Tab-separated table of C-alpha atoms and ligand atoms in Angstrom:
chain	number	residue	atom	x	y	z
R	1	MET	CA	45.229	85.958	-27.562
R	2	THR	CA	46.539	87.470	-30.762
R	3	ARG	CA	45.650	91.017	-31.695
R	4	THR	CA	46.207	92.303	-35.192
R	5	GLY	CA	46.461	95.737	-36.673
R	6	GLY	CA	47.904	97.747	-39.484
R	7	CYS	CA	48.026	100.943	-41.448
R	8	LEU	CA	45.204	102.692	-43.243
R	9	CYS	CA	45.888	101.116	-46.660
R	10	GLY	CA	46.862	97.620	-45.484
R	11	ALA	CA	50.439	97.575	-46.812
R	12	VAL	CA	51.736	97.241	-43.259
R	13	ARG	CA	50.259	94.667	-40.896
R	14	TYR	CA	51.328	93.349	-37.515
R	15	ALA	CA	50.338	90.865	-34.831
R	16	ILE	CA	50.730	90.982	-31.054
R	17	ASP	CA	50.731	87.846	-28.921
R	18	GLY	CA	50.920	87.540	-25.173
R	19	PRO	CA	49.272	89.557	-22.435
R	20	ASP	CA	47.074	92.584	-23.052
R	21	PRO	CA	49.305	95.603	-23.567
R	22	ALA	CA	49.102	98.700	-21.373
R	23	ILE	CA	48.369	101.916	-23.227
R	24	ASP	CA	50.055	105.209	-22.405
R	25	ILE	CA	48.918	108.288	-24.267
R	26	CYS	CA	52.011	110.199	-25.326
R	27	HIS	CA	51.621	113.961	-25.619
R	28	CYS	CA	55.186	114.735	-26.722
R	29	SER	CA	55.640	117.140	-29.597
R	30	MET	CA	57.112	114.446	-31.872
R	31	CYS	CA	54.089	112.151	-31.445
R	32	ARG	CA	51.753	115.076	-32.004
R	33	ARG	CA	53.537	116.201	-35.145
R	34	GLN	CA	53.899	112.760	-36.632
R	35	GLY	CA	50.417	111.471	-35.855
R	36	GLY	CA	48.371	114.629	-35.803
R	37	HIS	CA	47.620	114.404	-32.081
R	38	ALA	CA	48.734	112.519	-28.970
R	39	GLN	CA	49.518	108.900	-29.805
R	40	ALA	CA	48.282	105.847	-27.906
R	41	ALA	CA	51.433	103.823	-27.265
R	42	MET	CA	51.005	100.167	-26.367
R	43	THR	CA	53.876	98.616	-24.426
R	44	VAL	CA	54.591	95.213	-26.018
R	45	ALA	CA	57.542	92.906	-25.352
R	46	ARG	CA	59.533	92.726	-28.568
R	47	GLU	CA	59.251	88.936	-28.585
R	48	HIS	CA	55.440	89.263	-28.684
R	49	PHE	CA	55.366	91.617	-31.667
R	50	ARG	CA	55.822	90.740	-35.334
R	51	TRP	CA	55.272	92.468	-38.661
R	52	THR	CA	53.058	90.255	-40.832
R	53	ARG	CA	53.069	92.474	-43.920
R	54	SER	CA	55.777	95.025	-44.540
R	55	ASP	CA	55.394	96.112	-48.185
R	56	GLY	CA	54.843	99.687	-47.060
R	57	LEU	CA	56.956	99.671	-43.916
R	58	ALA	CA	59.398	102.551	-43.587
R	59	TRP	CA	61.213	104.109	-40.661
R	60	TYR	CA	61.851	107.648	-39.592
R	61	ARG	CA	64.735	108.205	-37.182
R	62	SER	CA	63.200	110.839	-34.940
R	63	SER	CA	66.101	111.137	-32.497
R	64	ASP	CA	69.530	109.677	-31.850
R	65	HIS	CA	67.894	106.971	-29.716
R	66	GLY	CA	64.550	106.253	-31.351
R	67	ARG	CA	62.814	105.575	-34.625
R	68	ARG	CA	59.223	105.532	-35.819
R	69	PRO	CA	57.623	103.018	-38.175
R	70	PHE	CA	55.161	104.381	-40.713
R	71	CYS	CA	53.552	103.351	-43.974
R	72	ARG	CA	55.246	104.960	-46.961
R	73	LEU	CA	52.096	104.449	-49.067
R	74	CYS	CA	49.368	105.894	-46.838
R	75	GLY	CA	51.420	107.771	-44.245
R	76	SER	CA	50.000	106.077	-41.151
R	77	ALA	CA	52.062	106.598	-38.010
R	78	LEU	CA	52.474	103.147	-36.481
R	79	GLY	CA	54.348	103.666	-33.232
R	80	TYR	CA	57.773	104.037	-31.760
R	81	GLU	CA	60.883	102.012	-31.009
R	82	GLU	CA	63.747	102.875	-28.707
R	83	ASP	CA	67.243	101.612	-29.546
R	84	GLY	CA	68.258	98.747	-27.279
R	85	ASP	CA	64.810	98.499	-25.658
R	86	ASP	CA	63.255	95.048	-25.282
R	87	HIS	CA	59.801	96.569	-25.798
R	88	VAL	CA	58.128	98.145	-28.818
R	89	TYR	CA	55.330	100.724	-28.756
R	90	PRO	CA	52.807	100.252	-31.569
R	91	ASN	CA	49.893	102.681	-31.720
R	92	ALA	CA	46.610	101.393	-30.315
R	93	GLY	CA	44.777	103.419	-32.942
R	94	SER	CA	45.919	100.917	-35.572
R	95	LEU	CA	44.365	97.847	-33.892
R	96	ASP	CA	41.742	95.968	-35.910
R	97	ASP	CA	39.496	95.405	-32.892
R	98	GLY	CA	39.572	99.016	-31.749
R	99	GLY	CA	41.426	97.996	-28.612
R	100	ALA	CA	38.555	95.978	-27.134
R	101	GLY	CA	39.229	95.192	-23.484
R	102	LEU	CA	42.212	97.525	-23.255
R	103	SER	CA	42.327	100.784	-21.334
R	104	VAL	CA	44.555	103.808	-20.892
R	105	ARG	CA	47.087	103.328	-18.064
R	106	SER	CA	48.517	106.837	-18.018
R	107	HIS	CA	49.422	109.967	-19.904
R	108	ILE	CA	53.108	110.563	-20.562
R	109	HIS	CA	54.924	113.730	-21.600
R	110	ALA	CA	51.836	115.480	-20.248
R	111	ALA	CA	53.910	118.628	-19.765
R	112	SER	CA	54.310	118.764	-23.557
R	113	ARG	CA	50.667	118.422	-24.472
R	114	GLY	CA	49.222	120.690	-27.101
R	115	ALA	CA	47.707	123.958	-25.928
R	116	TYR	CA	44.470	123.279	-27.782
R	117	TYR	CA	43.149	120.486	-25.535
R	118	THR	CA	42.960	119.287	-21.957
R	119	ILE	CA	43.478	115.805	-20.575
R	120	ALA	CA	40.046	115.042	-19.229
R	121	ASP	CA	40.118	111.436	-17.994
R	122	ASP	CA	41.200	110.071	-14.615
R	123	ALA	CA	44.337	108.226	-15.763
R	124	PRO	CA	47.509	109.400	-13.990
R	125	GLN	CA	49.575	112.029	-15.756
R	126	PHE	CA	53.367	112.110	-15.818
R	127	PRO	CA	55.170	115.289	-16.925
R	128	VAL	CA	57.715	113.266	-18.911
R	129	LEU	CA	58.087	109.478	-18.708
R	130	ARG	CA	56.515	106.967	-16.358
R	131	PRO	CA	58.706	106.288	-13.300
R	132	ASP	CA	58.963	102.644	-14.401
R	133	ALA	CA	60.028	103.453	-17.971
R	134	PRO	CA	63.274	101.883	-19.200
R	135	GLU	CA	66.314	104.134	-19.219
R	136	SER	CA	67.121	105.630	-22.565
I	201	ZN	ZN1	49.505	102.003	-45.543
I	202	ZN	ZN1	55.613	110.780	-27.808
């Protein structure tokens, strides 16, 4: 199936083909600062992801190995990309269908979560990355 999503104003749109993506909630300080809270990162093979409207698409280089797409018109945080990675990590919060049929696989960077909340579901928590995460 094809899932679609985009930013708050519609100037950035994307489509995902292929299998249902896993969702890992990232609690790292960069995700929290950029998006206002933990971000719901979908793991999508790069070949299954495409931008379908990019009028507002801009990038913020958040580290020497990663960059973050956002909409320069409405400010929506749209995910994360790692240099040289064959996967991309768009935010599930931007899906048109609300993520119907998807579920949270795990929490990552749980050791960095904000002090103002607890992680209250049963999904496994990893202090930093998942053990099966690609090397960066
Ligand atoms: Zn926008
Ligand atoms: Zn993060």
